[in-house]
PDB file of C-alpha atoms in Angstrom:
ATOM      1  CA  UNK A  67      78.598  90.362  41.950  1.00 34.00           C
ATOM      2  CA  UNK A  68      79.715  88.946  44.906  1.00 36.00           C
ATOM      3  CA  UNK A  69      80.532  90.234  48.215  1.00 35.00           C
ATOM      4  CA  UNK A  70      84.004  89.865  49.674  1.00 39.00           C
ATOM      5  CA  UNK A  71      84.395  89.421  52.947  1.00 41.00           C
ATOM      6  CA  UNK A  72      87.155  88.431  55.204  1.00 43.00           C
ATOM      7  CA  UNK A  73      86.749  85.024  55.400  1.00 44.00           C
ATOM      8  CA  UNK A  74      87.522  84.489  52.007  1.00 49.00           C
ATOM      9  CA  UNK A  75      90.739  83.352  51.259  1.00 52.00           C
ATOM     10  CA  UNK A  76      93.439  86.083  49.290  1.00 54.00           C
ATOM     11  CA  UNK A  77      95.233  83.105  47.914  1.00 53.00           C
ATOM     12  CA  UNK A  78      94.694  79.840  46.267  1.00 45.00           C
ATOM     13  CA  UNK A  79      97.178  76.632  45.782  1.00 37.00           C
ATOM     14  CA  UNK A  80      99.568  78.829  47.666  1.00 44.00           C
ATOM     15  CA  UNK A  81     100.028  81.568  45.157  1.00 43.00           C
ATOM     16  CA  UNK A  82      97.690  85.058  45.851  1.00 44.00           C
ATOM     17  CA  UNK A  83      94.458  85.169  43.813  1.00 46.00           C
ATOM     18  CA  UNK A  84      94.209  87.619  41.078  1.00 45.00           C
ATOM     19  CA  UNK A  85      91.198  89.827  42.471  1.00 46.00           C
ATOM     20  CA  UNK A  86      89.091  92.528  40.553  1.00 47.00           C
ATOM     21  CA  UNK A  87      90.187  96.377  40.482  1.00 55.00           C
ATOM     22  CA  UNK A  88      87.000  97.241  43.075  1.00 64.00           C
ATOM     23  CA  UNK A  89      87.765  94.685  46.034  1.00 77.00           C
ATOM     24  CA  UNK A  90      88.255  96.336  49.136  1.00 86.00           C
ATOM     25  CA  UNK A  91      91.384  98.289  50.067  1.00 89.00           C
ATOM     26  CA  UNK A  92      92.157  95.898  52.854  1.00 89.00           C
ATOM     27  CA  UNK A  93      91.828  92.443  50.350  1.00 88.00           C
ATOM     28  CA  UNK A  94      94.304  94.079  48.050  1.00 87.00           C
ATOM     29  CA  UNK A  95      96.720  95.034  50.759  1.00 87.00           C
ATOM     30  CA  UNK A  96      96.272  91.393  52.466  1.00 87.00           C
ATOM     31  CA  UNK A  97      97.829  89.687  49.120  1.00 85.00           C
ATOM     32  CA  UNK A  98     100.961  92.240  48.913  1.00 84.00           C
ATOM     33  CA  UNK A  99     101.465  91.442  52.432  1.00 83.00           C
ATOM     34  CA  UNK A 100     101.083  87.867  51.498  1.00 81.00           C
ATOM     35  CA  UNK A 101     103.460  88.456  48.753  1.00 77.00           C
ATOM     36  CA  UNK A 102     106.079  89.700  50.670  1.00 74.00           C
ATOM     37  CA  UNK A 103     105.351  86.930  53.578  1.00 72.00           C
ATOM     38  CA  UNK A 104     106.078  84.268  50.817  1.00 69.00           C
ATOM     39  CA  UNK A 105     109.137  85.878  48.769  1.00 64.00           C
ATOM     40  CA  UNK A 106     110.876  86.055  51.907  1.00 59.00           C
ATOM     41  CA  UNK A 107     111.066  90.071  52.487  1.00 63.00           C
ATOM     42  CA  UNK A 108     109.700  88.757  56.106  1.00 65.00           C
ATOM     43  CA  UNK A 109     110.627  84.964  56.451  1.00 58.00           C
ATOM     44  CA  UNK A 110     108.710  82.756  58.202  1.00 57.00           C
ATOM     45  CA  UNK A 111     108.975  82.988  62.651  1.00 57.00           C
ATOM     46  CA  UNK A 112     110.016  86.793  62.423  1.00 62.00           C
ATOM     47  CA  UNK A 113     108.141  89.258  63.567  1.00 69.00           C
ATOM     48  CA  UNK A 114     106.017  91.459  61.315  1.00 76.00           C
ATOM     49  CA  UNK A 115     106.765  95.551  61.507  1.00 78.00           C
ATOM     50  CA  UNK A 116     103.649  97.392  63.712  1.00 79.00           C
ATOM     51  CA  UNK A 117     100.461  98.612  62.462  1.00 84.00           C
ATOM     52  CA  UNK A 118     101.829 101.971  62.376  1.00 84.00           C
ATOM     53  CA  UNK A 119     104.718 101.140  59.918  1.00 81.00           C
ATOM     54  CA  UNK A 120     102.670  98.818  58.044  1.00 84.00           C
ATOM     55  CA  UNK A 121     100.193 101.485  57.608  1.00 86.00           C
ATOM     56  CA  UNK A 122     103.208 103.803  56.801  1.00 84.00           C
ATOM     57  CA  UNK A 123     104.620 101.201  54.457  1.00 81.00           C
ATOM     58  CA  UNK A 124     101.801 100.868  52.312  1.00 84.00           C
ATOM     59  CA  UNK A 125     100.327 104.335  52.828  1.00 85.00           C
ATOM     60  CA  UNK A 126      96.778 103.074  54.187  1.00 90.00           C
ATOM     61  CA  UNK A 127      94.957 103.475  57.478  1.00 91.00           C
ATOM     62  CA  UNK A 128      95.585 101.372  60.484  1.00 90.00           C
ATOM     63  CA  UNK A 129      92.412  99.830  60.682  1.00 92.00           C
ATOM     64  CA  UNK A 130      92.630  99.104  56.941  1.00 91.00           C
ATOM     65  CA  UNK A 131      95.998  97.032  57.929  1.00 90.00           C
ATOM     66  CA  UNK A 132      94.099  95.487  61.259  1.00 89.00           C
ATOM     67  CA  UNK A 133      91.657  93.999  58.693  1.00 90.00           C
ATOM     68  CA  UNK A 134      94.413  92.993  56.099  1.00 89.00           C
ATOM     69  CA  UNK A 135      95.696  91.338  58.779  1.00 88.00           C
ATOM     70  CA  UNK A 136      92.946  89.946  60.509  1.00 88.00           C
ATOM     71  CA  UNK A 137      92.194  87.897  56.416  1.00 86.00           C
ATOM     72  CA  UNK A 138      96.072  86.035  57.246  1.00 85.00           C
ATOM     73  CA  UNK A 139      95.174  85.433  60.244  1.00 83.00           C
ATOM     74  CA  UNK A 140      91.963  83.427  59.562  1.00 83.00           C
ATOM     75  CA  UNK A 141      93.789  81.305  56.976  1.00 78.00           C
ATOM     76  CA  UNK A 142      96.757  80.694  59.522  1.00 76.00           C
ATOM     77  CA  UNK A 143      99.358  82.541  57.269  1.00 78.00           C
ATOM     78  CA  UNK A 144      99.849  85.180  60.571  1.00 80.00           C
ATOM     79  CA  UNK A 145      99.892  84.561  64.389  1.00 77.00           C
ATOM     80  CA  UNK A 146      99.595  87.105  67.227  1.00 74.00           C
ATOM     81  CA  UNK A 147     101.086  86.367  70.324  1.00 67.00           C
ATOM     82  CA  UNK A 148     102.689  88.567  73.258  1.00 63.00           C
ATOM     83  CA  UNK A 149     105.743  89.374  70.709  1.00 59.00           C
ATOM     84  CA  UNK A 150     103.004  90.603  68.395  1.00 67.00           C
ATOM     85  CA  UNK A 151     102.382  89.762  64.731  1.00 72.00           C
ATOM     86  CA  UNK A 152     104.425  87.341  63.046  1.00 63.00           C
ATOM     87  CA  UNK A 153     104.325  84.530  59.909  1.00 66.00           C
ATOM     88  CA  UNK A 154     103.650  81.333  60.188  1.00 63.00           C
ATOM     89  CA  UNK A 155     103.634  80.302  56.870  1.00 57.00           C
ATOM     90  CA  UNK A 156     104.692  76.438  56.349  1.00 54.00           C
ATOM     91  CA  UNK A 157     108.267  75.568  55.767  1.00 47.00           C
ATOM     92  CA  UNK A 158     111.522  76.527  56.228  1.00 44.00           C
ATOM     93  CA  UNK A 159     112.559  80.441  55.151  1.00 42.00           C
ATOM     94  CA  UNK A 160     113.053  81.048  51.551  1.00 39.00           C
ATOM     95  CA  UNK A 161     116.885  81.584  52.250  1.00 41.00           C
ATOM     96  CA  UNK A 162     118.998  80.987  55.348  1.00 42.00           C
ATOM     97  CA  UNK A 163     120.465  84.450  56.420  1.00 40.00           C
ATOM     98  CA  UNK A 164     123.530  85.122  54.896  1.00 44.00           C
ATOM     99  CA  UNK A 165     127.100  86.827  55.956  1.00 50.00           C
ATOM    100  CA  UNK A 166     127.132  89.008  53.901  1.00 67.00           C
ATOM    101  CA  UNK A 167     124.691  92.006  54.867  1.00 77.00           C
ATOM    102  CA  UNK A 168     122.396  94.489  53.338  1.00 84.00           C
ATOM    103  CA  UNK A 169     123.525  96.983  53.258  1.00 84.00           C
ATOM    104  CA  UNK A 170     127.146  97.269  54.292  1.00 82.00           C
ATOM    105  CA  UNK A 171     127.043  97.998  58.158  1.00 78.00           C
ATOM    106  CA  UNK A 172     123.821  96.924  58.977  1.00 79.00           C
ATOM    107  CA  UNK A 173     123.470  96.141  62.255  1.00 69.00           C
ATOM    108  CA  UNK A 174     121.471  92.851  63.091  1.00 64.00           C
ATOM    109  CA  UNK A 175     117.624  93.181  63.212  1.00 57.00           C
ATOM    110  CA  UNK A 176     117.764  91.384  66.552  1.00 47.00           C
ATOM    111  CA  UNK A 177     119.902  94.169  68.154  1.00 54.00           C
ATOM    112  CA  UNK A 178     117.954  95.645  71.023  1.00 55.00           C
ATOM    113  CA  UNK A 179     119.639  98.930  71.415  1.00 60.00           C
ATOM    114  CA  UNK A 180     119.653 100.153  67.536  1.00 59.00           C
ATOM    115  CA  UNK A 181     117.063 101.925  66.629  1.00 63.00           C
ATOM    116  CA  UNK A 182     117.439 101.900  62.271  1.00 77.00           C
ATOM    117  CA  UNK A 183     115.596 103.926  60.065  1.00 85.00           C
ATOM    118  CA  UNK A 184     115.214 102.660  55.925  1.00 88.00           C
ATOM    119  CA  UNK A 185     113.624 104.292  53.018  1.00 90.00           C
ATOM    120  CA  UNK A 186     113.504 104.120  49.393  1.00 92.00           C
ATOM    121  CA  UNK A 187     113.004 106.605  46.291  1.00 93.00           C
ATOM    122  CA  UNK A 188     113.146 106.972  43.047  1.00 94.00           C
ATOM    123  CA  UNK A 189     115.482 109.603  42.050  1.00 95.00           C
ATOM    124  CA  UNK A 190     119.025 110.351  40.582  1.00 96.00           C
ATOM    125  CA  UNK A 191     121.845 108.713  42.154  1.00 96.00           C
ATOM    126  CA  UNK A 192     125.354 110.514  43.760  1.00 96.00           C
ATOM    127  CA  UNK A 193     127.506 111.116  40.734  1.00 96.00           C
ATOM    128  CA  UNK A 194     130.257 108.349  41.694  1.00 96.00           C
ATOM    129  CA  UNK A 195     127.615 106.264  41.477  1.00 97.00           C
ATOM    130  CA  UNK A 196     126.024 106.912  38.402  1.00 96.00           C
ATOM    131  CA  UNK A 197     129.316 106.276  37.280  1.00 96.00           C
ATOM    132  CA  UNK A 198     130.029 103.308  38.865  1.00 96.00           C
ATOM    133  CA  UNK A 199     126.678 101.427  37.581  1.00 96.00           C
ATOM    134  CA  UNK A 200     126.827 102.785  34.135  1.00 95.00           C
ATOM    135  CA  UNK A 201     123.438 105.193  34.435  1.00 95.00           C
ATOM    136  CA  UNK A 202     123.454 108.063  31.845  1.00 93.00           C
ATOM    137  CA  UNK A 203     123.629 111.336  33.930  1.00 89.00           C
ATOM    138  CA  UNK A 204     120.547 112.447  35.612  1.00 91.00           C
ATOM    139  CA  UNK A 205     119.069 108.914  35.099  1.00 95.00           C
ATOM    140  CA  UNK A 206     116.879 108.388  38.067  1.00 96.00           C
ATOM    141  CA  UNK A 207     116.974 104.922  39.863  1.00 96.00           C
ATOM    142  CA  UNK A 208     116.082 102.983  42.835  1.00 95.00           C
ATOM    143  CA  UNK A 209     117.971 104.988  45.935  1.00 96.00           C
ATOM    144  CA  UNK A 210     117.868 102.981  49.365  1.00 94.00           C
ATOM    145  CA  UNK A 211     119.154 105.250  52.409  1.00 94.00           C
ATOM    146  CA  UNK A 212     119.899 103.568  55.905  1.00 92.00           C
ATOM    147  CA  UNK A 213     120.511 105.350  59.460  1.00 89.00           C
ATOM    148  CA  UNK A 214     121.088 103.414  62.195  1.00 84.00           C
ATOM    149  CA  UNK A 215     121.954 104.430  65.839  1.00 79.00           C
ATOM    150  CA  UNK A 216     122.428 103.282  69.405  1.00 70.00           C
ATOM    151  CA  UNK A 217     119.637 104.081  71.861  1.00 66.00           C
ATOM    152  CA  UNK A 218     121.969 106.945  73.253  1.00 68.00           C
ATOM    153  CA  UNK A 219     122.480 108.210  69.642  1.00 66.00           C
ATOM    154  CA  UNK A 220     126.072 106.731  69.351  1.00 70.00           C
ATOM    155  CA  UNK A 221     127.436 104.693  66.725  1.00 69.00           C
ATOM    156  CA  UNK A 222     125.670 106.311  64.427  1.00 80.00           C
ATOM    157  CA  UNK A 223     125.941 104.508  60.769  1.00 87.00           C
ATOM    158  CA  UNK A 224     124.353 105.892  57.493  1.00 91.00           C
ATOM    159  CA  UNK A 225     124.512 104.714  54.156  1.00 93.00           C
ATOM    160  CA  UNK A 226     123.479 105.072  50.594  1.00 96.00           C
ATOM    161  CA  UNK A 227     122.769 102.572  48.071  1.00 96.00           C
ATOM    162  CA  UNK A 228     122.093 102.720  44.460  1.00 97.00           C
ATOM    163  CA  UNK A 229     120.869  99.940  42.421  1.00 97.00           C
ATOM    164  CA  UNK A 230     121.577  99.642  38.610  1.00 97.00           C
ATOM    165  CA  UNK A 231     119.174  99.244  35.946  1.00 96.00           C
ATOM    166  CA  UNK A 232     120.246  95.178  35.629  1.00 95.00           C
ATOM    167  CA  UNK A 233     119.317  94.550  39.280  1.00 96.00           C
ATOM    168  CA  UNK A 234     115.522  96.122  39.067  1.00 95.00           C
ATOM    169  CA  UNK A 235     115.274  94.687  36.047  1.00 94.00           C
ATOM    170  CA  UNK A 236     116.133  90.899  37.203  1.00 93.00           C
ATOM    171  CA  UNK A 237     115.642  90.995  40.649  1.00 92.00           C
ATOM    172  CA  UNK A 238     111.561  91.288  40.621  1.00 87.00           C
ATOM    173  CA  UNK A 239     111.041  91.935  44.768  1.00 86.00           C
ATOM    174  CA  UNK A 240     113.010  95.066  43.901  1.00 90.00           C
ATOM    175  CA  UNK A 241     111.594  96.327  40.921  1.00 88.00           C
ATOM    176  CA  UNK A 242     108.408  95.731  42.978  1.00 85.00           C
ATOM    177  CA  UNK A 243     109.855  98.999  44.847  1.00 87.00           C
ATOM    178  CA  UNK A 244     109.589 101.571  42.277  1.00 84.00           C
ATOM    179  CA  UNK A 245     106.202 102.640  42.104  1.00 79.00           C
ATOM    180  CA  UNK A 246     106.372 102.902  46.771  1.00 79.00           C
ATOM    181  CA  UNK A 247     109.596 104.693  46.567  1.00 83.00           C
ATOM    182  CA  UNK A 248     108.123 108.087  47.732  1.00 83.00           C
ATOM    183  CA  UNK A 249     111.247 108.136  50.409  1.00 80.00           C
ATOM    184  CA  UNK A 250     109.611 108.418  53.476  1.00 80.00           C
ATOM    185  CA  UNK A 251     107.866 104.937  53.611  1.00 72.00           C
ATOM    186  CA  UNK A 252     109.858 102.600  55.272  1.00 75.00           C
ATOM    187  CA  UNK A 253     111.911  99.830  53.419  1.00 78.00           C
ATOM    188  CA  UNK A 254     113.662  96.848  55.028  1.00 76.00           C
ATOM    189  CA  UNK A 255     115.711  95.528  52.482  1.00 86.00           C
ATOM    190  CA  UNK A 256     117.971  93.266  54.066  1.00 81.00           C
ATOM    191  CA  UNK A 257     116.904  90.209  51.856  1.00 84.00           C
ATOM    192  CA  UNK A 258     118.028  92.438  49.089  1.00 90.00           C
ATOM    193  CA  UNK A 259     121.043  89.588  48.463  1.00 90.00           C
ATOM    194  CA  UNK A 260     119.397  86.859  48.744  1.00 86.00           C
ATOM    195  CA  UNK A 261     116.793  87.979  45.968  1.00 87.00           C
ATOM    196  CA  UNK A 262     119.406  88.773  43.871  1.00 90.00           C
ATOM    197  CA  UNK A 263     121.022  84.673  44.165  1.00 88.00           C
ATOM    198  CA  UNK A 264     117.313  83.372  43.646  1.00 84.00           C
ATOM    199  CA  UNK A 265     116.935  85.271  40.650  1.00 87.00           C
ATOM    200  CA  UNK A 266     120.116  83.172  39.234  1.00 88.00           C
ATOM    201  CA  UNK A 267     122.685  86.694  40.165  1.00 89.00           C
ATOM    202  CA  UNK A 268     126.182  84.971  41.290  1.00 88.00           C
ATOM    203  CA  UNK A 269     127.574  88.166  43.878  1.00 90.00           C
ATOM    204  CA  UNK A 270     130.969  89.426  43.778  1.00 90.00           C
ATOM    205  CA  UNK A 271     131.441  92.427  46.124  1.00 89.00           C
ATOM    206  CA  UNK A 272     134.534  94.620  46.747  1.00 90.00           C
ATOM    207  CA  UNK A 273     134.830  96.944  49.802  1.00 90.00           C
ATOM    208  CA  UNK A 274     136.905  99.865  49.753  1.00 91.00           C
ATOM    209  CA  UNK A 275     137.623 101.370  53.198  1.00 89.00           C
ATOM    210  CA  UNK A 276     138.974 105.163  53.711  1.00 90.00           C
ATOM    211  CA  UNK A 277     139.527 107.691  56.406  1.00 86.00           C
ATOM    212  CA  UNK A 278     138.184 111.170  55.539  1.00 84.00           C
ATOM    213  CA  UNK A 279     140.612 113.822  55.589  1.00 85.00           C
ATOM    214  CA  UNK A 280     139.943 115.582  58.578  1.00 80.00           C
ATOM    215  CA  UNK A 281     137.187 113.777  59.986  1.00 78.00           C
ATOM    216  CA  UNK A 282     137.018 110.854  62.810  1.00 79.00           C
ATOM    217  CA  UNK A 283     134.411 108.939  59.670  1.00 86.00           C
ATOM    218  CA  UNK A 284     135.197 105.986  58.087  1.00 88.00           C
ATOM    219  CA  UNK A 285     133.687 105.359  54.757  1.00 90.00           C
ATOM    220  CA  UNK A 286     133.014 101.739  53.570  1.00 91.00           C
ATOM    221  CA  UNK A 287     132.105 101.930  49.415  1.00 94.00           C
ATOM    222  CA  UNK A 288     130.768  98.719  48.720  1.00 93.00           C
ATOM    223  CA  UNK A 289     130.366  97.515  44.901  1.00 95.00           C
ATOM    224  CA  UNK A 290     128.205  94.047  44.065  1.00 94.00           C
ATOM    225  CA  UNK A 291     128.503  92.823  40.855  1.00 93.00           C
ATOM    226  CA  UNK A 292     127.486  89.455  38.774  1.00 92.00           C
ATOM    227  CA  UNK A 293     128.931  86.646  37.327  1.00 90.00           C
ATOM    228  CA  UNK A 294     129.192  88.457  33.925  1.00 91.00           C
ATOM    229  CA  UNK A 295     130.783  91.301  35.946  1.00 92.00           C
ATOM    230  CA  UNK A 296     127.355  93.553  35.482  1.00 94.00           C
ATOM    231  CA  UNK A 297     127.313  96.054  38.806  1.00 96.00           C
ATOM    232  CA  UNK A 298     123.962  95.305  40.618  1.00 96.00           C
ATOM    233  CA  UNK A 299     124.190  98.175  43.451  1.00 97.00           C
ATOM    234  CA  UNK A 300     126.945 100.599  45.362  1.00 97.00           C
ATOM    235  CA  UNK A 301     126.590 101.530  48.673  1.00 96.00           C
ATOM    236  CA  UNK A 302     128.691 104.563  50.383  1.00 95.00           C
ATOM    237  CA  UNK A 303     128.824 103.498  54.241  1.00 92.00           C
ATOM    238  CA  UNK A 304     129.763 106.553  56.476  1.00 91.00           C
ATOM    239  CA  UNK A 305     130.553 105.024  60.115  1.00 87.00           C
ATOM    240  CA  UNK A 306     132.065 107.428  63.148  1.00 83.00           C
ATOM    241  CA  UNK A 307     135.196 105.781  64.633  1.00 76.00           C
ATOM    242  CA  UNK A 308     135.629 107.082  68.205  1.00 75.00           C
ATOM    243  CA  UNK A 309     132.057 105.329  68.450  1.00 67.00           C
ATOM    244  CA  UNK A 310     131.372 102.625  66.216  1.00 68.00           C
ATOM    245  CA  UNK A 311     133.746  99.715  64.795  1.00 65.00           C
ATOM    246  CA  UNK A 312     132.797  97.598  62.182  1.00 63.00           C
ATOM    247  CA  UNK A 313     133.465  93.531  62.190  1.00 64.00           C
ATOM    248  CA  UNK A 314     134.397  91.550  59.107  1.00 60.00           C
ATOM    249  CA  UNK A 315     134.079  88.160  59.245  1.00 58.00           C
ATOM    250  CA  UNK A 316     135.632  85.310  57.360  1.00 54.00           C
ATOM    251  CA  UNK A 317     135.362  81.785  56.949  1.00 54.00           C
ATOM    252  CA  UNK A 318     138.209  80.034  55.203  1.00 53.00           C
ATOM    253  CA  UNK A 319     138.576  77.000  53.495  1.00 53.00           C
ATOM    254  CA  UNK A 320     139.178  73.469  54.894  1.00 52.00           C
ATOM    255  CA  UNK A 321     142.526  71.847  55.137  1.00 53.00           C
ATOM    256  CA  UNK A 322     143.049  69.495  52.187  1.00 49.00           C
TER     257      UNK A 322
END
């Protein structure tokens, strides 16, 4: 049998190569890398997550992502520079960014002074929304939970997401979640919205926006639904107000 090494390549005509159950740890974690490099979960120019999350993420060894890493790199699909890691694959991103943000309240990646925390796991979803997404009772699903914070520890925002059984089901980069949703490995998924258009989903959201009684919090319930009116996810945003203000924006139409 032959040897695999890193100069071989983890992907041919720009797809990654199916590779045998006993290839080295670090060959099979180069192709989900390159998977997620080339669905868009990181698009093209922006800069990859550390070793340390990486290693996090997919619950290996550094040096095991340092030679993951170091296979891209040979075939040009990653570049290190004094930013760090970042992709270079060819073309444009998958999907321009969009305005309307995943989850509700996230702050922009570029922001220098939040520091944002995001994990997934498989378990059963607040009551409300259960309810909301049509899950039996106790059905577990996919749970994404975001904290984000100023570097003084104002502002702080948290939210909650559930996705429905339609969305993992249709919507293959998040299904793809299930089986790393141990909720403590980290889990960007800001592209969640544009998977969900490139896997033919037309959105629809609705944002509800209370005071609780009691409480300086603002709570932001955001519900995303299809063209055929089928909820894809609910998120419960929970923002302090003496610290934090949240910024719709809209675009309206031209004059005729």
């Amino acid at each position: 049998m032959a040897r695999t090494t890193p100069h071989d390549h983890p992907h041919s005509a720009g797809r990654p190569a199916h590779r045998p159950d006993d290839q080295p740890l670090y060959w099979r974690i180069a192709t989900e890398l390159l998977g997620e490099l080339r669905d868009g979960t990181i698009p093209p120019g922006e800069r990859l997550p550390g070793e340390r999350q990486l290693a996090e993420h997919f619950r290996v060894s550094r040096e095991t992502v340092r030679q993951a890493l170091d296979v891209l790199r040979r075939d040009g699909l990653v570049a290190t520079d004094r930013r760090g890691s970042h992709a270079t694959l060819p073309g444009p991103p998958v999907e321009h960014p969009t305005s309307l943000a995943f989850p509700v309240g996230a702050r922009r990646p570029a922001d220098p002074r939040a520091v944002d925390r995001a994990t997934v796991a498989w378990e059963t979803p607040p009551p409300a929304h259960a309810e909301a997404l049509g899950l039996a009772p106790h059905r577990p699903t996919l749970v994404h939970r975001y904290e984000s914070a100023g570097a003084d520890g104002r502002g702080r925002r948290t939210a909650v997401t559930s996705f429905s059984a339609v969305a993992l089901a249709e919507v293959e980069e998040l299904g793809r979640y299930r089986d790393r949703a141990d909720g403590t490995s980290s889990a960007q998924l800001r592209r969640a919205y544009d998977w969900m258009r490139r896997a033919g989903l037309t959105l629809h959201h609705r944002d509800a926006i209370t005071r609780l009684p009691d409480a300086p919090t603002v709570r932001v319930t955001r519900l995303v639904q299809d063209q055929y009116a089928r909820p894809l996810e609910i998120t419960d945003l929970l923002v302090d107000a003496r610290q934090d203000a949240l910024v719709y924006e809209f675009t309206l139409p031209a004059a005729v």
